[in-house]
mmCIF file of C-alpha atoms in Angstrom:
data_model
loop_
_atom_site.group_PDB
_atom_site.id
_atom_site.type_symbol
_atom_site.label_atom_id
_atom_site.label_comp_id
_atom_site.label_asym_id
_atom_site.label_seq_id
_atom_site.Cartn_x
_atom_site.Cartn_y
_atom_site.Cartn_z
ATOM 1 C CA MET D 74 82.764 181.022 76.388
ATOM 2 C CA SER D 75 86.181 182.550 75.424
ATOM 3 C CA ALA D 76 85.278 185.902 75.977
ATOM 4 C CA LEU D 77 84.159 184.742 79.705
ATOM 5 C CA LEU D 78 87.291 183.111 80.315
ATOM 6 C CA GLU D 79 89.406 186.105 78.849
ATOM 7 C CA HIS D 80 87.328 188.272 81.655
ATOM 8 C CA VAL D 81 88.359 186.103 84.180
ATOM 9 C CA MET D 82 91.727 185.565 83.413
ATOM 10 C CA ALA D 83 92.531 189.349 82.448
ATOM 11 C CA PRO D 84 95.434 190.471 84.548
ATOM 12 C CA GLU D 85 93.133 192.997 86.629
ATOM 13 C CA VAL D 86 90.994 190.256 88.073
ATOM 14 C CA ARG D 87 93.667 187.553 88.346
ATOM 15 C CA PRO D 88 93.761 187.702 92.249
ATOM 16 C CA PHE D 89 90.250 187.386 92.284
ATOM 17 C CA ALA D 90 90.491 184.128 89.828
ATOM 18 C CA ILE D 91 92.849 182.446 91.924
ATOM 19 C CA ALA D 92 90.774 182.925 94.977
ATOM 20 C CA ALA D 93 88.071 181.342 93.195
ATOM 21 C CA ALA D 94 90.283 178.596 92.026
ATOM 22 C CA MET D 95 91.396 177.986 95.295
ATOM 23 C CA ILE D 96 87.921 177.459 96.686
ATOM 24 C CA VAL D 97 87.404 174.753 94.180
ATOM 25 C CA ILE D 98 90.610 172.960 94.924
ATOM 26 C CA VAL D 99 89.968 173.226 98.658
ATOM 27 C CA GLY D 100 86.406 171.808 98.258
ATOM 28 C CA SER D 101 87.533 168.936 96.313
ATOM 29 C CA LEU D 102 90.336 168.118 98.920
ATOM 30 C CA GLU D 103 87.691 168.140 101.705
ATOM 31 C CA VAL D 104 85.645 165.678 99.480
ATOM 32 C CA VAL D 105 88.408 163.456 98.652
ATOM 33 C CA THR D 106 89.716 163.280 102.344
ATOM 34 C CA MET D 107 85.997 162.493 103.608
ATOM 35 C CA LEU D 108 85.764 159.534 100.853
ATOM 36 C CA VAL D 109 88.897 157.906 102.746
ATOM 37 C CA GLY D 110 87.707 158.327 106.030
ATOM 38 C CA ALA D 111 89.388 161.511 107.283
ATOM 39 C CA SER D 112 88.322 164.991 106.669
ATOM 40 C CA LEU D 113 90.108 168.386 105.810
ATOM 41 C CA SER D 114 87.925 170.567 108.125
ATOM 42 C CA GLU D 115 88.725 167.726 111.242
ATOM 43 C CA MET D 116 92.262 168.251 110.419
ATOM 44 C CA LEU D 117 92.258 172.090 110.171
ATOM 45 C CA GLY D 118 89.281 173.067 112.651
ATOM 46 C CA THR D 119 90.796 171.954 115.788
ATOM 47 C CA SER D 120 94.538 173.148 114.988
ATOM 48 C CA ILE D 121 94.267 176.616 116.055
ATOM 49 C CA ASP D 122 92.274 178.257 119.019
ATOM 50 C CA PHE D 123 91.451 181.622 118.039
ATOM 51 C CA SER D 124 89.246 182.258 120.892
ATOM 52 C CA HIS D 125 91.777 183.563 123.496
ATOM 53 C CA PRO D 126 94.430 186.515 123.382
ATOM 54 C CA SER D 127 97.653 185.806 121.960
ATOM 55 C CA ASP D 128 100.839 187.730 121.316
ATOM 56 C CA ASN D 129 100.619 187.273 117.685
ATOM 57 C CA GLY D 130 99.060 190.149 116.411
ATOM 58 C CA VAL D 131 97.852 188.529 112.969
ATOM 59 C CA LEU D 132 96.103 185.541 115.399
ATOM 60 C CA ASN D 133 94.267 188.413 117.215
ATOM 61 C CA ALA D 134 93.119 190.050 113.674
ATOM 62 C CA ILE D 135 91.958 186.476 112.623
ATOM 63 C CA SER D 136 90.394 186.346 116.247
ATOM 64 C CA TRP D 137 88.401 189.435 115.620
ATOM 65 C CA ILE D 138 87.323 188.341 112.312
ATOM 66 C CA ASN D 139 86.376 184.971 113.010
ATOM 67 C CA VAL D 140 84.287 186.178 116.047
ATOM 68 C CA GLY D 141 81.762 183.341 115.827
ATOM 69 C CA GLY D 142 84.445 180.522 116.501
ATOM 70 C CA VAL D 143 83.617 178.809 113.237
ATOM 71 C CA PRO D 144 86.034 176.030 111.895
ATOM 72 C CA LEU D 145 89.165 176.929 110.194
ATOM 73 C CA LEU D 146 88.141 175.546 106.662
ATOM 74 C CA ILE D 147 84.803 177.270 106.721
ATOM 75 C CA PHE D 148 86.690 180.683 107.772
ATOM 76 C CA LEU D 149 89.268 179.969 104.895
ATOM 77 C CA LEU D 150 86.392 179.487 102.232
ATOM 78 C CA LEU D 151 84.397 182.267 103.282
ATOM 79 C CA ALA D 152 87.501 184.820 103.154
ATOM 80 C CA LEU D 153 88.500 183.454 99.540
ATOM 81 C CA GLY D 154 84.869 183.666 98.425
ATOM 82 C CA ALA D 155 84.196 186.966 99.892
ATOM 83 C CA PHE D 156 87.547 188.416 98.300
ATOM 84 C CA SER D 157 86.845 186.614 95.030
ATOM 85 C CA ILE D 158 83.265 188.176 94.507
ATOM 86 C CA THR D 159 84.023 191.840 95.913
ATOM 87 C CA GLY D 160 87.117 192.035 93.648
ATOM 88 C CA PHE D 161 85.268 190.941 90.564
ATOM 89 C CA LEU D 162 82.054 193.185 91.152
ATOM 90 C CA ILE D 163 84.704 195.973 92.180
ATOM 91 C CA GLN D 164 86.361 195.788 88.785
ATOM 92 C CA ASP D 165 83.199 195.541 86.954
ATOM 93 C CA VAL D 166 82.058 198.415 88.422
ATOM 94 C CA ALA D 167 85.482 200.606 87.498
ATOM 95 C CA ARG D 168 85.259 199.137 83.925
ATOM 96 C CA MET D 169 81.718 200.647 83.592
ATOM 97 C CA VAL D 170 82.802 203.916 85.032
ATOM 98 C CA ALA D 171 86.302 204.369 83.850
ATOM 99 C CA GLY D 172 88.146 201.438 82.998
ATOM 100 C CA PRO D 173 89.694 198.592 85.261
ATOM 101 C CA MET D 174 91.929 199.496 88.219
ATOM 102 C CA PRO D 175 95.241 197.855 88.497
ATOM 103 C CA ALA D 176 95.019 194.656 90.473
ATOM 104 C CA THR D 177 96.682 195.815 93.389
ATOM 105 C CA VAL D 178 94.412 198.597 94.110
ATOM 106 C CA ALA D 179 91.352 196.553 93.583
ATOM 107 C CA SER D 180 92.936 193.779 95.606
ATOM 108 C CA ILE D 181 93.213 196.092 98.885
ATOM 109 C CA GLY D 182 89.472 197.294 98.179
ATOM 110 C CA ALA D 183 88.230 193.700 98.136
ATOM 111 C CA VAL D 184 90.040 193.169 101.427
ATOM 112 C CA ALA D 185 88.624 195.957 103.169
ATOM 113 C CA VAL D 186 85.427 194.977 102.043
ATOM 114 C CA SER D 187 85.473 191.528 102.896
ATOM 115 C CA VAL D 188 86.762 191.771 106.429
ATOM 116 C CA PRO D 189 83.389 192.962 107.734
ATOM 117 C CA LEU D 190 81.547 190.615 105.264
ATOM 118 C CA VAL D 191 83.335 187.328 106.819
ATOM 119 C CA ARG D 192 82.926 188.671 110.338
ATOM 120 C CA ALA D 193 79.437 188.704 109.995
ATOM 121 C CA ALA D 194 78.876 185.719 108.085
ATOM 122 C CA SER D 195 80.974 183.660 110.782
ATOM 123 C CA ARG D 196 79.008 185.285 113.409
ATOM 124 C CA GLY D 197 75.838 183.908 111.738
ATOM 125 C CA ILE D 198 77.228 180.325 110.681
ATOM 126 C CA ALA D 199 78.612 179.502 114.192
ATOM 127 C CA ARG D 200 74.857 179.881 115.467
ATOM 128 C CA VAL D 201 73.728 176.905 113.311
ATOM 129 C CA ILE D 202 76.701 174.530 112.897
ATOM 130 C CA PRO D 203 77.496 171.988 115.702
ATOM 131 C CA LYS D 204 80.778 172.616 117.435
ATOM 132 C CA ASP D 205 83.181 169.366 117.478
ATOM 133 C CA GLU D 206 84.899 170.763 120.651
ATOM 134 C CA SER D 207 84.869 173.331 123.251
ATOM 135 C CA TYR D 208 87.132 176.339 123.725
ATOM 136 C CA VAL D 209 87.080 175.801 127.547
ATOM 137 C CA VAL D 210 87.848 172.209 127.314
ATOM 138 C CA GLY D 211 90.311 170.600 125.152
ATOM 139 C CA LEU D 212 90.057 167.190 123.240
ATOM 140 C CA GLY D 213 92.641 165.586 125.628
ATOM 141 C CA ASP D 214 90.420 166.254 128.492
ATOM 142 C CA LEU D 215 87.762 163.811 126.734
ATOM 143 C CA VAL D 216 90.076 160.711 127.005
ATOM 144 C CA GLY D 217 88.528 158.894 129.958
ATOM 145 C CA ARG D 218 85.048 160.214 129.283
ATOM 146 C CA VAL D 219 82.467 157.850 128.488
ATOM 147 C CA GLY D 220 79.944 158.410 125.349
ATOM 148 C CA GLU D 221 77.457 156.951 123.009
ATOM 149 C CA VAL D 222 78.010 155.943 119.531
ATOM 150 C CA VAL D 223 75.961 157.823 117.445
ATOM 151 C CA ILE D 224 77.162 157.408 113.784
ATOM 152 C CA GLY D 225 78.404 153.574 113.436
ATOM 153 C CA PRO D 226 79.503 151.118 113.763
ATOM 154 C CA LEU D 227 83.271 152.133 115.365
ATOM 155 C CA ASP D 228 85.651 149.490 113.885
ATOM 156 C CA GLN D 229 89.354 149.901 112.827
ATOM 157 C CA GLY D 230 88.301 151.600 109.398
ATOM 158 C CA PRO D 231 86.863 155.102 108.818
ATOM 159 C CA PRO D 232 85.694 156.718 112.037
ATOM 160 C CA GLY D 233 82.314 157.248 113.421
ATOM 161 C CA ARG D 234 80.946 159.669 115.653
ATOM 162 C CA VAL D 235 80.597 159.580 119.502
ATOM 163 C CA SER D 236 78.559 161.851 121.446
ATOM 164 C CA VAL D 237 80.557 162.680 124.623
ATOM 165 C CA ALA D 238 79.968 165.083 127.489
ATOM 166 C CA ASP D 239 82.900 166.737 129.327
ATOM 167 C CA VAL D 240 83.249 167.680 132.765
ATOM 168 C CA HIS D 241 81.212 171.039 132.483
ATOM 169 C CA GLY D 242 78.185 168.675 130.876
ATOM 170 C CA ASN D 243 78.749 170.055 127.587
ATOM 171 C CA ARG D 244 78.239 167.802 124.655
ATOM 172 C CA HIS D 245 80.727 167.224 121.936
ATOM 173 C CA PHE D 246 80.684 165.009 118.898
ATOM 174 C CA VAL D 247 84.352 163.590 118.162
ATOM 175 C CA TRP D 248 85.737 161.322 115.608
ATOM 176 C CA ALA D 249 86.246 157.754 116.985
ATOM 177 C CA VAL D 250 87.464 154.294 116.000
ATOM 178 C CA ALA D 251 87.383 151.007 117.988
ATOM 179 C CA ALA D 252 90.534 149.803 119.861
ATOM 180 C CA PRO D 253 92.471 147.284 117.708
ATOM 181 C CA ALA D 254 91.320 144.186 120.158
ATOM 182 C CA SER D 255 87.631 145.605 120.250
ATOM 183 C CA GLY D 256 84.978 144.126 117.912
ATOM 184 C CA PRO D 257 82.420 146.340 116.296
ATOM 185 C CA LEU D 258 80.729 149.016 118.302
ATOM 186 C CA GLU D 259 76.989 149.355 117.181
ATOM 187 C CA GLN D 260 75.380 152.616 117.111
ATOM 188 C CA GLY D 261 73.925 153.330 120.454
ATOM 189 C CA THR D 262 76.584 151.364 122.355
ATOM 190 C CA MET D 263 78.000 153.388 125.458
ATOM 191 C CA VAL D 264 81.612 153.557 124.923
ATOM 192 C CA LEU D 265 84.748 154.858 127.081
ATOM 193 C CA LEU D 266 87.593 157.088 124.991
ATOM 194 C CA VAL D 267 90.880 155.543 126.059
ATOM 195 C CA ASP D 268 93.213 157.121 123.868
ATOM 196 C CA ARG D 269 93.416 160.024 120.998
ATOM 197 C CA ALA D 270 95.802 160.351 118.038
ATOM 198 C CA GLY D 271 94.977 163.661 116.739
ATOM 199 C CA THR D 272 91.711 164.452 116.774
ATOM 200 C CA ARG D 273 90.422 161.046 116.319
ATOM 201 C CA PHE D 274 89.853 158.886 119.585
ATOM 202 C CA VAL D 275 90.021 155.320 120.168
ATOM 203 C CA ALA D 276 86.972 153.575 122.114
ATOM 204 C CA VAL D 277 85.990 150.510 123.873
ATOM 205 C CA LYS D 278 83.030 149.155 125.083
ATOM 206 C CA ALA D 279 82.010 150.639 128.401
ATOM 207 C CA ASP D 280 81.682 148.586 131.502
ATOM 208 C CA ASP D 281 78.305 148.393 133.024
ATOM 209 C CA GLU D 282 79.504 150.538 136.171
ATOM 210 C CA LEU D 283 80.835 153.223 134.126
ATOM 211 C CA LYS D 284 77.477 153.853 132.090
ATOM 212 C CA PRO D 285 75.364 156.620 132.941
ATOM 213 C CA SER D 286 72.289 156.292 134.826
ATOM 214 C CA LYS D 287 70.385 159.113 132.903
ATOM 215 C CA PRO D 288 68.642 158.686 129.390
ATOM 216 C CA THR D 289 71.354 158.629 126.639
ATOM 217 C CA LEU D 290 71.356 160.643 123.581
ATOM 218 C CA SER D 291 69.428 158.092 121.497
ATOM 219 C CA THR D 292 66.606 157.760 123.999
#
């Protein structure tokens, strides 16, 4: 165990050990925030839109790497994981051939290898994960739309999930709580999104005239 610890904490692999530790820290924060009714991925995932060209060269570079449009938290974990794993592999190979490389040189190599790996991985993951928001319609455009509670009930505590279609018919699954004066809104209830605070919506029970005539998601 001590030999493994010494290997992980060696100066030539320290950047990669730090990246691995950050994965554990970020993952732990995500678990903790979900337990208290929030979500770190929710807070980060909709804060930056990489899908459109920007005057910022850094954002354009990230947009190219994050071609699949995965949430920012997943992109961060992918980048840290790829950098850490490739860095350790590079140093292990170098150690067997001639000796470990300087940490700076190994880090540059790890970044060069990680970029195409993260690009390919994010594209694959984006095909299978649900999207909480559209890159065409912003969250603010969903206020005033009628949706259905799919994970509930909604009350004034931890948020539930509402399925709501935007003006283009694209369906979104957003976090929502019941309005302060509203009672619990059970799963399957049709609700009207009346307000928004960040990525969390406020919902009330929809009047009958607002309910769609077509079958709902649950039916």
